[in-house]
Amino acid sequence: MAERQEQAAPDAVLTRIGQVVMLHHGGDREEARSRFLDLWAEIGEDGDPLHRCTLAHYLADTQDDPGDELAWDLRALSAAEELAGGHAGGDPASVQGFFPSLHLNLAADYVKLGRAEAARSHLRSARSAAGSLPHDGYGDGVRSAISRLALRLDEDGPKGGEGWSPPRQR
């Protein structure tokens, strides 16, 4: 019985991440970044890959410097790949929906940094992974953002990414 209760109990770390996401969406970017960094210190580089992926994914949004944003998005992708590889007891199928958004965010980071070829590479990965997305508001939004960024790269080339931002993972 206790085992079943543990399985049904919400993940406290993901709940805390969600609370900070709400703080960030409420407009307190600096406080959100601070709290996310505190959580990262608790979780550590070797913590649960789902926690690291989720936290790094949202922490990227709070960065002022595009290079720092890229670094956090790369951490998120690395943790998702760890999960997809079945490491740490993760369910590889459960993370497939992360990859379109993660690659899209990396493509946007590279656009901001003026690295069009790296952006195109991650955009191809995002497009390829998008087949795993459901046909709902979220999935449609990510697919639409992939198309918009592709158009931008075709039209504008390697100019900066000001004014464009992909939707973030749930």
mmCIF file of C-alpha atoms in Angstrom:
data_model
loop_
_atom_site.group_PDB
_atom_site.id
_atom_site.type_symbol
_atom_site.label_atom_id
_atom_site.label_comp_id
_atom_site.label_asym_id
_atom_site.label_seq_id
_atom_site.Cartn_x
_atom_site.Cartn_y
_atom_site.Cartn_z
ATOM 1 C CA MET A 1 0.000 0.000 0.000
ATOM 2 C CA ALA A 2 2.776 2.458 0.890
ATOM 3 C CA GLU A 3 4.433 1.641 -2.417
ATOM 4 C CA ARG A 4 1.258 2.599 -4.309
ATOM 5 C CA GLN A 5 0.987 5.858 -2.374
ATOM 6 C CA GLU A 6 4.554 6.758 -3.315
ATOM 7 C CA GLN A 7 3.782 6.132 -6.987
ATOM 8 C CA ALA A 8 0.640 8.252 -6.818
ATOM 9 C CA ALA A 9 2.273 11.081 -4.861
ATOM 10 C CA PRO A 10 3.154 14.117 -6.914
ATOM 11 C CA ASP A 11 6.809 14.769 -7.615
ATOM 12 C CA ALA A 12 7.783 17.473 -5.128
ATOM 13 C CA VAL A 13 10.671 18.772 -7.244
ATOM 14 C CA LEU A 14 8.508 19.120 -10.356
ATOM 15 C CA THR A 15 5.886 20.868 -8.238
ATOM 16 C CA ARG A 16 8.502 23.326 -7.000
ATOM 17 C CA ILE A 17 9.734 23.910 -10.552
ATOM 18 C CA GLY A 18 6.138 24.587 -11.606
ATOM 19 C CA GLN A 19 5.734 27.131 -8.829
ATOM 20 C CA VAL A 20 8.813 29.004 -9.989
ATOM 21 C CA VAL A 21 7.592 28.857 -13.603
ATOM 22 C CA MET A 22 4.404 30.603 -12.430
ATOM 23 C CA LEU A 23 6.530 33.233 -10.677
ATOM 24 C CA HIS A 24 8.479 33.771 -13.893
ATOM 25 C CA HIS A 25 5.327 33.973 -16.006
ATOM 26 C CA GLY A 26 4.022 36.485 -13.466
ATOM 27 C CA GLY A 27 6.888 38.786 -14.423
ATOM 28 C CA ASP A 28 9.508 38.264 -11.700
ATOM 29 C CA ARG A 29 12.333 37.013 -13.897
ATOM 30 C CA GLU A 30 15.174 37.791 -11.482
ATOM 31 C CA GLU A 31 13.536 36.036 -8.536
ATOM 32 C CA ALA A 32 12.627 33.086 -10.762
ATOM 33 C CA ARG A 33 16.230 32.786 -11.948
ATOM 34 C CA SER A 34 17.454 32.898 -8.355
ATOM 35 C CA ARG A 35 15.017 30.209 -7.215
ATOM 36 C CA PHE A 36 15.750 28.040 -10.255
ATOM 37 C CA LEU A 37 19.467 28.266 -9.497
ATOM 38 C CA ASP A 38 18.799 27.279 -5.872
ATOM 39 C CA LEU A 39 16.867 24.250 -7.116
ATOM 40 C CA TRP A 40 19.706 23.400 -9.503
ATOM 41 C CA ALA A 41 22.141 23.488 -6.576
ATOM 42 C CA GLU A 42 19.890 21.040 -4.705
ATOM 43 C CA ILE A 43 19.440 18.682 -7.657
ATOM 44 C CA GLY A 44 23.045 18.821 -8.828
ATOM 45 C CA GLU A 45 24.655 17.786 -12.092
ATOM 46 C CA ASP A 46 23.981 14.135 -11.267
ATOM 47 C CA GLY A 47 20.384 14.504 -10.100
ATOM 48 C CA ASP A 48 17.316 12.927 -11.624
ATOM 49 C CA PRO A 49 17.501 13.526 -15.392
ATOM 50 C CA LEU A 50 13.813 14.468 -15.613
ATOM 51 C CA HIS A 51 14.337 17.137 -12.967
ATOM 52 C CA ARG A 52 17.510 18.390 -14.657
ATOM 53 C CA CYS A 53 15.829 18.480 -18.077
ATOM 54 C CA THR A 54 12.773 20.351 -16.846
ATOM 55 C CA LEU A 55 14.698 22.771 -14.677
ATOM 56 C CA ALA A 56 17.370 23.574 -17.275
ATOM 57 C CA HIS A 57 14.672 24.025 -19.924
ATOM 58 C CA TYR A 58 12.913 26.696 -17.871
ATOM 59 C CA LEU A 59 16.097 28.184 -16.457
ATOM 60 C CA ALA A 60 17.187 28.979 -20.010
ATOM 61 C CA ASP A 61 14.214 31.343 -20.289
ATOM 62 C CA THR A 62 15.491 33.475 -17.424
ATOM 63 C CA GLN A 63 18.894 34.178 -18.928
ATOM 64 C CA ASP A 64 19.880 37.613 -20.195
ATOM 65 C CA ASP A 65 22.821 36.408 -22.264
ATOM 66 C CA PRO A 66 22.085 34.223 -25.326
ATOM 67 C CA GLY A 67 25.218 32.169 -24.628
ATOM 68 C CA ASP A 68 23.962 31.357 -21.138
ATOM 69 C CA GLU A 69 20.537 30.503 -22.555
ATOM 70 C CA LEU A 70 22.226 28.118 -25.000
ATOM 71 C CA ALA A 71 24.206 26.465 -22.198
ATOM 72 C CA TRP A 72 21.037 25.758 -20.178
ATOM 73 C CA ASP A 73 19.157 24.488 -23.237
ATOM 74 C CA LEU A 74 22.080 22.150 -24.001
ATOM 75 C CA ARG A 75 21.892 20.824 -20.428
ATOM 76 C CA ALA A 76 18.176 20.185 -20.905
ATOM 77 C CA LEU A 77 18.795 18.278 -24.141
ATOM 78 C CA SER A 78 21.573 16.230 -22.551
ATOM 79 C CA ALA A 79 19.315 15.196 -19.660
ATOM 80 C CA ALA A 80 16.481 14.319 -22.072
ATOM 81 C CA GLU A 81 18.872 12.170 -24.104
ATOM 82 C CA GLU A 82 19.914 10.437 -20.894
ATOM 83 C CA LEU A 83 16.251 9.664 -20.177
ATOM 84 C CA ALA A 84 15.601 8.549 -23.751
ATOM 85 C CA GLY A 85 18.545 6.184 -23.510
ATOM 86 C CA GLY A 86 16.811 4.439 -20.614
ATOM 87 C CA HIS A 87 19.398 5.607 -18.076
ATOM 88 C CA ALA A 88 18.313 6.298 -14.518
ATOM 89 C CA GLY A 89 15.279 4.067 -14.885
ATOM 90 C CA GLY A 90 13.489 6.525 -17.156
ATOM 91 C CA ASP A 91 10.859 5.514 -19.680
ATOM 92 C CA PRO A 92 12.395 6.314 -23.091
ATOM 93 C CA ALA A 93 8.967 6.694 -24.733
ATOM 94 C CA SER A 94 7.820 9.239 -22.156
ATOM 95 C CA VAL A 95 10.397 11.849 -23.194
ATOM 96 C CA GLN A 96 9.964 11.748 -26.962
ATOM 97 C CA GLY A 97 7.605 14.722 -26.795
ATOM 98 C CA PHE A 98 10.368 16.840 -25.241
ATOM 99 C CA PHE A 99 12.687 16.738 -28.240
ATOM 100 C CA PRO A 100 10.818 18.959 -30.718
ATOM 101 C CA SER A 101 10.680 21.822 -28.214
ATOM 102 C CA LEU A 102 14.224 21.288 -26.961
ATOM 103 C CA HIS A 103 15.665 21.340 -30.488
ATOM 104 C CA LEU A 104 13.470 24.305 -31.429
ATOM 105 C CA ASN A 105 14.787 26.261 -28.452
ATOM 106 C CA LEU A 106 18.363 25.396 -29.375
ATOM 107 C CA ALA A 107 17.718 26.522 -32.951
ATOM 108 C CA ALA A 108 16.383 29.838 -31.618
ATOM 109 C CA ASP A 109 19.441 30.188 -29.366
ATOM 110 C CA TYR A 110 21.752 29.699 -32.325
ATOM 111 C CA VAL A 111 19.789 32.260 -34.349
ATOM 112 C CA LYS A 112 20.293 34.781 -31.530
ATOM 113 C CA LEU A 113 24.005 34.016 -31.629
ATOM 114 C CA GLY A 114 24.171 34.447 -35.431
ATOM 115 C CA ARG A 115 25.005 30.775 -36.024
ATOM 116 C CA ALA A 116 22.589 29.952 -38.845
ATOM 117 C CA GLU A 117 23.981 26.517 -39.749
ATOM 118 C CA ALA A 118 23.763 25.261 -36.156
ATOM 119 C CA ALA A 119 20.249 26.723 -36.015
ATOM 120 C CA ARG A 120 19.259 24.881 -39.192
ATOM 121 C CA SER A 121 20.667 21.619 -37.843
ATOM 122 C CA HIS A 122 18.577 21.821 -34.669
ATOM 123 C CA LEU A 123 15.580 22.972 -36.674
ATOM 124 C CA ARG A 124 15.854 19.801 -38.792
ATOM 125 C CA SER A 125 16.002 17.772 -35.581
ATOM 126 C CA ALA A 126 12.957 19.609 -34.204
ATOM 127 C CA ARG A 127 11.013 18.994 -37.419
ATOM 128 C CA SER A 128 11.985 15.321 -37.439
ATOM 129 C CA ALA A 129 10.963 14.845 -33.794
ATOM 130 C CA ALA A 130 7.685 16.753 -34.185
ATOM 131 C CA GLY A 131 5.904 13.604 -35.342
ATOM 132 C CA SER A 132 5.808 12.505 -31.696
ATOM 133 C CA LEU A 133 3.723 15.534 -30.697
ATOM 134 C CA PRO A 134 -0.009 15.219 -30.153
ATOM 135 C CA HIS A 135 -2.403 17.109 -32.383
ATOM 136 C CA ASP A 136 -3.495 19.553 -29.721
ATOM 137 C CA GLY A 137 -2.818 23.179 -28.915
ATOM 138 C CA TYR A 138 0.669 22.524 -27.623
ATOM 139 C CA GLY A 139 1.750 20.260 -30.486
ATOM 140 C CA ASP A 140 0.244 22.571 -33.080
ATOM 141 C CA GLY A 141 1.994 25.534 -31.441
ATOM 142 C CA VAL A 142 5.405 23.852 -31.553
ATOM 143 C CA ARG A 143 4.922 22.788 -35.185
ATOM 144 C CA SER A 144 3.857 26.326 -36.065
ATOM 145 C CA ALA A 145 6.917 27.782 -34.298
ATOM 146 C CA ILE A 146 9.161 25.376 -36.212
ATOM 147 C CA SER A 147 7.629 26.619 -39.477
ATOM 148 C CA ARG A 148 8.017 30.278 -38.471
ATOM 149 C CA LEU A 149 11.660 29.827 -37.539
ATOM 150 C CA ALA A 150 12.320 27.962 -40.781
ATOM 151 C CA LEU A 151 10.834 30.862 -42.735
ATOM 152 C CA ARG A 152 12.881 33.334 -40.739
ATOM 153 C CA LEU A 153 16.092 31.434 -41.423
ATOM 154 C CA ASP A 154 15.276 31.199 -45.130
ATOM 155 C CA GLU A 155 14.328 34.881 -45.378
ATOM 156 C CA ASP A 156 16.669 36.597 -42.956
ATOM 157 C CA GLY A 157 19.669 34.328 -42.878
ATOM 158 C CA PRO A 158 21.962 34.542 -39.854
ATOM 159 C CA LYS A 159 20.692 37.826 -38.386
ATOM 160 C CA GLY A 160 19.980 38.051 -34.680
ATOM 161 C CA GLY A 161 16.884 36.516 -33.143
ATOM 162 C CA GLU A 162 15.379 39.576 -31.504
ATOM 163 C CA GLY A 163 11.618 39.548 -31.324
ATOM 164 C CA TRP A 164 11.230 35.817 -31.905
ATOM 165 C CA SER A 165 10.764 33.290 -29.154
ATOM 166 C CA PRO A 166 9.657 29.657 -29.386
ATOM 167 C CA PRO A 167 7.010 28.198 -27.095
ATOM 168 C CA ARG A 168 8.499 26.426 -24.104
ATOM 169 C CA GLN A 169 7.998 22.846 -23.025
ATOM 170 C CA ARG A 170 5.015 22.243 -20.732
#
